[in-house]
mmCIF file of C-alpha atoms and ligand atoms in Angstrom:
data_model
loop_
_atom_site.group_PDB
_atom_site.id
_atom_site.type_symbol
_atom_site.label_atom_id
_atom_site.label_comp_id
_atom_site.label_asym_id
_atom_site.label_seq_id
_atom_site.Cartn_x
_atom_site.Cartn_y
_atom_site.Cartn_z
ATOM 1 C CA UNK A 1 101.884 125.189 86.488
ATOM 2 C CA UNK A 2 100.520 127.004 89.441
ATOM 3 C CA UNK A 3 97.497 123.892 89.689
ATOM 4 C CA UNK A 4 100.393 121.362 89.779
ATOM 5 C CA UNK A 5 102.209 123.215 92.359
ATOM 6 C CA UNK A 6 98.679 123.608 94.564
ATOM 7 C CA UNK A 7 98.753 119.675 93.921
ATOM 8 C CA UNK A 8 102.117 119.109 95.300
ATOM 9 C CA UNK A 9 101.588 121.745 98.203
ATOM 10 C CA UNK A 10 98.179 119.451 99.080
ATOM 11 C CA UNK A 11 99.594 116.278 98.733
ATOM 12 C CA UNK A 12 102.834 117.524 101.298
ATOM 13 C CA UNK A 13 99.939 118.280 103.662
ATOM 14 C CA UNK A 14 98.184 115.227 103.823
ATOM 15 C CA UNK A 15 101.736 113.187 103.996
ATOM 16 C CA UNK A 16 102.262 115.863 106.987
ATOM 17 C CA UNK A 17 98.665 115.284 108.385
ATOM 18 C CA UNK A 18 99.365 111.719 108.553
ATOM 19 C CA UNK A 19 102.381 111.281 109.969
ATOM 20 C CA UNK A 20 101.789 113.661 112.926
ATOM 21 C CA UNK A 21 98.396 111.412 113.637
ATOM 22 C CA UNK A 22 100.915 108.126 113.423
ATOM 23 C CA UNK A 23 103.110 109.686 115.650
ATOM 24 C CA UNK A 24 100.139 110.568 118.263
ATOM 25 C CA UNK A 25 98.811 107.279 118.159
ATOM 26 C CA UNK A 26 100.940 104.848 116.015
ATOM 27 C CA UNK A 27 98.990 101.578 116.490
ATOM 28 C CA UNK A 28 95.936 102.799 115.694
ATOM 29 C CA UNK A 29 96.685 104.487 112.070
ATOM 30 C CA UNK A 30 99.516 101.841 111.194
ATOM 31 C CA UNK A 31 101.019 103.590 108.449
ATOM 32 C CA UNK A 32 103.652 106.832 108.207
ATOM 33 C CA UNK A 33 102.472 107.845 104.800
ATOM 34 C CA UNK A 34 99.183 107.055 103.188
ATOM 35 C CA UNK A 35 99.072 104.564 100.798
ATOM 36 C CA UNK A 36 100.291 105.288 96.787
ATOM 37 C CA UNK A 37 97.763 105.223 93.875
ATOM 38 C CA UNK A 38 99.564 102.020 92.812
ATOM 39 C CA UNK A 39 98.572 100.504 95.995
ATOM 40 C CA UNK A 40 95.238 102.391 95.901
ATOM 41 C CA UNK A 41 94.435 100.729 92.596
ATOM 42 C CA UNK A 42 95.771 97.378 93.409
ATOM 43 C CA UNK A 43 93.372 96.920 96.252
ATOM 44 C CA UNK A 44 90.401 98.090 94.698
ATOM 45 C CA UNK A 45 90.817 96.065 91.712
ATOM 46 C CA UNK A 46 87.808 93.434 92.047
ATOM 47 C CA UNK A 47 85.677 96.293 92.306
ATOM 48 C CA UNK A 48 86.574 98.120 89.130
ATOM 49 C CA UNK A 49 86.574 94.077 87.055
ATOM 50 C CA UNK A 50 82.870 94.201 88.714
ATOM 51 C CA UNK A 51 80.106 93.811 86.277
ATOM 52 C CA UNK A 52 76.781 95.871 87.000
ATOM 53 C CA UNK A 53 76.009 98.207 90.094
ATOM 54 C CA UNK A 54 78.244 97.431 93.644
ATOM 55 C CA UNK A 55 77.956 98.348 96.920
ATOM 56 C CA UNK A 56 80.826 99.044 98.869
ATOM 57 C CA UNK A 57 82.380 99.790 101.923
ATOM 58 C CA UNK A 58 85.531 101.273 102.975
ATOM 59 C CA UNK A 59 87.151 100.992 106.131
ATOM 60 C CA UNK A 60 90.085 103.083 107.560
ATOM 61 C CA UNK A 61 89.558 105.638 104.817
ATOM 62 C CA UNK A 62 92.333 107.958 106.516
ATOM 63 C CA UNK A 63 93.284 110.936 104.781
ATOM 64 C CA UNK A 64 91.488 109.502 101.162
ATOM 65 C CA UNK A 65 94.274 107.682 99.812
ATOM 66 C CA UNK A 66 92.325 104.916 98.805
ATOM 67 C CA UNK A 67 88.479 107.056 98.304
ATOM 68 C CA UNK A 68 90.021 109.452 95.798
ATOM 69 C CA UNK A 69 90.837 105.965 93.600
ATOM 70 C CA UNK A 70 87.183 104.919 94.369
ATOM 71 C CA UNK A 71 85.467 108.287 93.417
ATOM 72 C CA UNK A 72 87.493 107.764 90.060
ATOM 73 C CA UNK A 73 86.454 104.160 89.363
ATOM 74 C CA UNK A 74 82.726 104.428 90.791
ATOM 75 C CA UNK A 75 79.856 103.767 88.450
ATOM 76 C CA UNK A 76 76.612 105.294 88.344
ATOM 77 C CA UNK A 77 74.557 102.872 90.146
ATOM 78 C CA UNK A 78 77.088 102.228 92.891
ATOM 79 C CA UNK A 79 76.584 102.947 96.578
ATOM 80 C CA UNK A 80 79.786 103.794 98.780
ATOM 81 C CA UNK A 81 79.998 104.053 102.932
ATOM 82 C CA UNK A 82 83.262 105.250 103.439
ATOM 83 C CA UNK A 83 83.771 104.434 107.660
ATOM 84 C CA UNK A 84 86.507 105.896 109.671
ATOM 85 C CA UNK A 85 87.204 106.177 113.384
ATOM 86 C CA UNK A 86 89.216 109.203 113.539
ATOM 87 C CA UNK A 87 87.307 112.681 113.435
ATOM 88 C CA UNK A 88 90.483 114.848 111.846
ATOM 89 C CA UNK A 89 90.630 112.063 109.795
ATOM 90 C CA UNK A 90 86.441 111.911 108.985
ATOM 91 C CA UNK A 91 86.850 115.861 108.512
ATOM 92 C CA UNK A 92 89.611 115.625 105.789
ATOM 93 C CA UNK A 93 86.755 112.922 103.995
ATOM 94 C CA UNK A 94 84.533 115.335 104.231
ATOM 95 C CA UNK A 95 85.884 118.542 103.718
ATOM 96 C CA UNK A 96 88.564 118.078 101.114
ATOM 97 C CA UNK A 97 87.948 114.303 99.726
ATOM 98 C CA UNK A 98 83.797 113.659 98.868
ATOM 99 C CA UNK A 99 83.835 117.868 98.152
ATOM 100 C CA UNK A 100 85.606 116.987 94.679
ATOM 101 C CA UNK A 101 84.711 116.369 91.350
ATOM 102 C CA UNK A 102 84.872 112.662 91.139
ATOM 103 C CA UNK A 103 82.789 112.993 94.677
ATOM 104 C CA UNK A 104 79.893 115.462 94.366
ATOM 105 C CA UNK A 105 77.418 114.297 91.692
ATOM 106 C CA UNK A 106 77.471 110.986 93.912
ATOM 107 C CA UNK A 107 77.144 112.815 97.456
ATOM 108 C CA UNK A 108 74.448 114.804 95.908
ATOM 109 C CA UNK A 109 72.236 111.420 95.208
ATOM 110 C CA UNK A 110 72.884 110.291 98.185
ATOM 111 C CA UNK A 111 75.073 106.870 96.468
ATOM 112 C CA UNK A 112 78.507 107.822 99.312
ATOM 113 C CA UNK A 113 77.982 108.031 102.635
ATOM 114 C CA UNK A 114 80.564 109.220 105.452
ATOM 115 C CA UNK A 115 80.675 106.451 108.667
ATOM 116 C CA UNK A 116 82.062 108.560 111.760
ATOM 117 C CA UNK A 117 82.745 105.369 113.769
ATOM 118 C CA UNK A 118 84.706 102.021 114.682
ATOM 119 C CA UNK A 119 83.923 98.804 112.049
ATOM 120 C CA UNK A 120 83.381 96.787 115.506
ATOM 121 C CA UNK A 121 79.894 99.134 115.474
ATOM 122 C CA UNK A 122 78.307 99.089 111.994
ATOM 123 C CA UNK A 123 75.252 97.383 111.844
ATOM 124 C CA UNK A 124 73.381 94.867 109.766
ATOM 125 C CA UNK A 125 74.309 91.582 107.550
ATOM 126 C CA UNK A 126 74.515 91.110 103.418
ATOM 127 C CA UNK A 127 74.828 94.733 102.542
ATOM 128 C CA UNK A 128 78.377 94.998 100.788
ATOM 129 C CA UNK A 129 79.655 93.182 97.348
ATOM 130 C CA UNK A 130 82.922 94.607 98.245
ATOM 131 C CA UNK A 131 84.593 95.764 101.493
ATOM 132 C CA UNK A 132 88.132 97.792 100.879
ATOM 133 C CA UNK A 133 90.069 97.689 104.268
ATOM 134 C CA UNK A 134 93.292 100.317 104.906
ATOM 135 C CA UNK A 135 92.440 98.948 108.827
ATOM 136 C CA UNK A 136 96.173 98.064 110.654
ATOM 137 C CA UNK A 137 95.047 94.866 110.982
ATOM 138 C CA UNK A 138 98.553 93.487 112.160
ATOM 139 C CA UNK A 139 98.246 96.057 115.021
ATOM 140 C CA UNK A 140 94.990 95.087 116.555
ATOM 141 C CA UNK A 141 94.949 92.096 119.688
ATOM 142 C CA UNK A 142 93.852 89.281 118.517
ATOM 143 C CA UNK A 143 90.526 89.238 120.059
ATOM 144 C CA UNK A 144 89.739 92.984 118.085
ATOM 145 C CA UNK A 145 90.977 91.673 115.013
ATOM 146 C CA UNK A 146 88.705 88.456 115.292
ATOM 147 C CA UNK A 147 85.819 90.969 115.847
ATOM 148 C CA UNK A 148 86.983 92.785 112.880
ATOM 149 C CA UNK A 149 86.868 89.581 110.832
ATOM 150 C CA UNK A 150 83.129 88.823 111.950
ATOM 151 C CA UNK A 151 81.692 92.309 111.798
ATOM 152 C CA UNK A 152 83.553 91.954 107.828
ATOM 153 C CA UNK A 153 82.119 88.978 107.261
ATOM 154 C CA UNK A 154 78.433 89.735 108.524
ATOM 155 C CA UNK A 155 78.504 92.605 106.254
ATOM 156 C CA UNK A 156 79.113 91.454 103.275
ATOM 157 C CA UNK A 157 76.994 89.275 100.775
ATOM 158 C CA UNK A 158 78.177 85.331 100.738
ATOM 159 C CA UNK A 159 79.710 86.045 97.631
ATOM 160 C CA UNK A 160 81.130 89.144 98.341
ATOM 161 C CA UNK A 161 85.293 90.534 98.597
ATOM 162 C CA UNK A 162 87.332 91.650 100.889
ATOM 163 C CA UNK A 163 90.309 93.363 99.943
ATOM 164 C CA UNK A 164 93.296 94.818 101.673
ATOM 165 C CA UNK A 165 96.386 95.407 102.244
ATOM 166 C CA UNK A 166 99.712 94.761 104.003
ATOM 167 C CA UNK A 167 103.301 95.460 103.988
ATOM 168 C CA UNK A 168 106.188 93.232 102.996
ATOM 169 C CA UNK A 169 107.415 91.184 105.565
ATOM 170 C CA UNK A 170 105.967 93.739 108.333
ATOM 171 C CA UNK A 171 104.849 90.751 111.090
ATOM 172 C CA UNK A 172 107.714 88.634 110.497
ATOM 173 C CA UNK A 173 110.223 91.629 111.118
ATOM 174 C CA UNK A 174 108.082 92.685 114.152
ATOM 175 C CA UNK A 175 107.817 89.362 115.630
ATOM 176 C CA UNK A 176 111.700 88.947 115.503
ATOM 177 C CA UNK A 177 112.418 92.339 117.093
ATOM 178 C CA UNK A 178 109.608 91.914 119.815
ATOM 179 C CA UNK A 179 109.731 90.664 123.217
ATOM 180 C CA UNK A 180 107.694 89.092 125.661
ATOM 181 C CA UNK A 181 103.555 89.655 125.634
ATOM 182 C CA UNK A 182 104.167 91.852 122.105
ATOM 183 C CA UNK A 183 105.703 88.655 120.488
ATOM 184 C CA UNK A 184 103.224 86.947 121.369
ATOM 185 C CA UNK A 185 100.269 88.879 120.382
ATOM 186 C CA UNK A 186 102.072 89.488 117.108
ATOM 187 C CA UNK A 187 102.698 85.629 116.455
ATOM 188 C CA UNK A 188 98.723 85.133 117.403
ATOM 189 C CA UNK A 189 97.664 87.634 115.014
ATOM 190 C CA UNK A 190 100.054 86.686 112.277
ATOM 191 C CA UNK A 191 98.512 83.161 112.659
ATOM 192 C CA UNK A 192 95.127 84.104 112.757
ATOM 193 C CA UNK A 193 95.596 86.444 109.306
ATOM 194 C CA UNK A 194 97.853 83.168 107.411
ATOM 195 C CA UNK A 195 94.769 80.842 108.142
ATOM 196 C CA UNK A 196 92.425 83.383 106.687
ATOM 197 C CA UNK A 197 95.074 83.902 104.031
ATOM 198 C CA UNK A 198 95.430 79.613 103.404
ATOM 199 C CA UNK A 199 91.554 79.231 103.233
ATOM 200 C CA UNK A 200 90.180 82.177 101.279
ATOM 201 C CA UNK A 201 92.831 84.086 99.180
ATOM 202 C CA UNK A 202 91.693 84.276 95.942
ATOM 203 C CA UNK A 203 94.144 86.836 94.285
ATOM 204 C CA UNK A 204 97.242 88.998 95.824
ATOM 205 C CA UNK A 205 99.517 91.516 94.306
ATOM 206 C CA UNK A 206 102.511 92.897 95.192
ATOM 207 C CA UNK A 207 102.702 96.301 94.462
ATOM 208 C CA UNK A 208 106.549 97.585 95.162
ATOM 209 C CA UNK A 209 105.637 101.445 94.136
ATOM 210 C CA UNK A 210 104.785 102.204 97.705
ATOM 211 C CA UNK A 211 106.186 102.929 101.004
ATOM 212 C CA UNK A 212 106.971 100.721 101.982
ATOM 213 C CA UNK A 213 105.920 97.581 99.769
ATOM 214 C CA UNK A 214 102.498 95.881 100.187
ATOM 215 C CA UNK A 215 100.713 93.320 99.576
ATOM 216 C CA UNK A 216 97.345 93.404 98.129
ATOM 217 C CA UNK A 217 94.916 90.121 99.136
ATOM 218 C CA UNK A 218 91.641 89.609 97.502
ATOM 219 C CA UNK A 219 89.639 87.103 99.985
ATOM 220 C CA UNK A 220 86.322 85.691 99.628
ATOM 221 C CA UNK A 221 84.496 83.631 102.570
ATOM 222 C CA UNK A 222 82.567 81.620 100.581
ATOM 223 C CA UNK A 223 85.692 80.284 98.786
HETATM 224 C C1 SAM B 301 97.048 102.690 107.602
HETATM 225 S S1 SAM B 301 95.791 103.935 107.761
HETATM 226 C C2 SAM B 301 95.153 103.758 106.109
HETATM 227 C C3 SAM B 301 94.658 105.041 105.534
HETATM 228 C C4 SAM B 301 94.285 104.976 104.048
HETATM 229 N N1 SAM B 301 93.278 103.979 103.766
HETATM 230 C C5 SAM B 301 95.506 104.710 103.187
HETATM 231 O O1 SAM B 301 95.557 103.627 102.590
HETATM 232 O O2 SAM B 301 96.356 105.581 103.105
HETATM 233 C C6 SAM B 301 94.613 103.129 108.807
HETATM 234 C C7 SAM B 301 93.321 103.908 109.072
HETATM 235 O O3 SAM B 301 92.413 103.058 109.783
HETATM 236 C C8 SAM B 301 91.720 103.834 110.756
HETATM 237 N N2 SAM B 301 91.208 102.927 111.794
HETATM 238 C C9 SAM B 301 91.941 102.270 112.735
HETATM 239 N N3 SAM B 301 91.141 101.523 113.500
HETATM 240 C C10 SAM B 301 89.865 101.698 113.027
HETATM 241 C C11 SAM B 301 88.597 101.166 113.398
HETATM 242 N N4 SAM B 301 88.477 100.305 114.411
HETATM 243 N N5 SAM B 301 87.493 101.543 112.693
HETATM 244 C C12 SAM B 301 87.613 102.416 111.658
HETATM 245 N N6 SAM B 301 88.797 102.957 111.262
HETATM 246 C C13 SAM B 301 89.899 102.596 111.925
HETATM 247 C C14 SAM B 301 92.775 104.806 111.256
HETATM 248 O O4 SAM B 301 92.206 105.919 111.877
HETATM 249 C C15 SAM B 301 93.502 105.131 109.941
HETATM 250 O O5 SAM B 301 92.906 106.227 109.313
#
């Protein structure tokens, strides 16, 4: 009883956590809540069908939402970088998320490692079977969100998936209730994500246990 109230009391916290970094800088977290393990599962989903050792990468970790799902579905031989820009954020990862159970035998090997920085910065080409994204990518400009794209791309194998995730009918509603140079960035970026969406969706759910609804894609490049 007392372990499920210490769960409810931590779980209040991070919801708090969250939304008090949204309201301090609301384009670059995206969210008021963090995501639910519905959505959680739904985007990792290509990962967990995955035959044989992975290595993945997870961008705009947050408060864990998403890595607590991960630590429960990671195999032995996997290898996890877990990258996220803000450092209350990184120190939530660190202190609270890859400290668990799920976490520590794989920390200890040295299989999950903690990235302290922007996606636009991580290095190197072919590394990743799977990249998990909780990234706003409906808030970026256009020209950060292409750079997003290419620093994706160039990271992971040619076969490899990116997965993430978006809410229902978020850039329509904001392009209708925008004015001016917002409209227009939002009606650049909308059509920048539906031509990635037309040429290499593979797979989407909708997952309506979260707040608010989302969207999970699966896309692959090489498709
Ligand atoms: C909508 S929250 C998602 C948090 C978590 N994955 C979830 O699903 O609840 C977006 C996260 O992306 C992070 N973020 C935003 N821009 C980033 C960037 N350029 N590089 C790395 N992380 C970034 C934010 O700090 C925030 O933690």
């Amino acid at each position: 009883m007392s372990s499920k109230r210490n769960g409810i009391r931590a779980e209040v916290g991070e919801r708090w956590r969250f939304l008090r970094r949204y309201v301090r800088n609301p384009n670059l977290v995206g969210a008021i809540a963090p995501s639910s393990k519905a959505l959680a599962a739904a985007v990792c989903e290509p990962f967990r069908l995955a035959k044989g050792a992975s290595t993945v990468l997870e961008v705009g970790a947050g408060t864990g939402a998403v890595t607590r799902h991960l630590g429960r579905i990671l195999r032995e031989a996997d290898r996890l970088d877990i990258c996220e820009i803000q450092p209350e954020f990184a120190d939530i990862l660190e202190h609270e998320v890859l400290c668990s159970p799920d976490f520590i035998p794989a920390v200890q090997r040295g299989r999950v490692r903690l990235l302290r920085q922007a996606v636009q910065t991580l290095p190197g080409e072919n590394r990743y079977d799977f990249v998990i994204s909780g990234l706003p990518l409906s808030a970026f400009e256009l020209v950060e969100l292409e750079e997003v794209f290419s620093v994706i791309r160039r990271c992971l194998k040619p076969d490899g998936v990116f997965s993430y995730f978006e809410y229902v009918g978020l850039r329509k509603t904001s392009r209708v209730l925008s004015f001016g140079r917002r409209r227009a960035r939002m009606r650049d970026v909308s059509r920048y994500l539906n031509q990635n969406i037309r040429a290499h969706e593979f797979d989407r759910h909708t997952v309506l246990g979260n707040f608010p609804p989302a969207h999970a894609r699966h896309l692959r490049f090489s498709a």
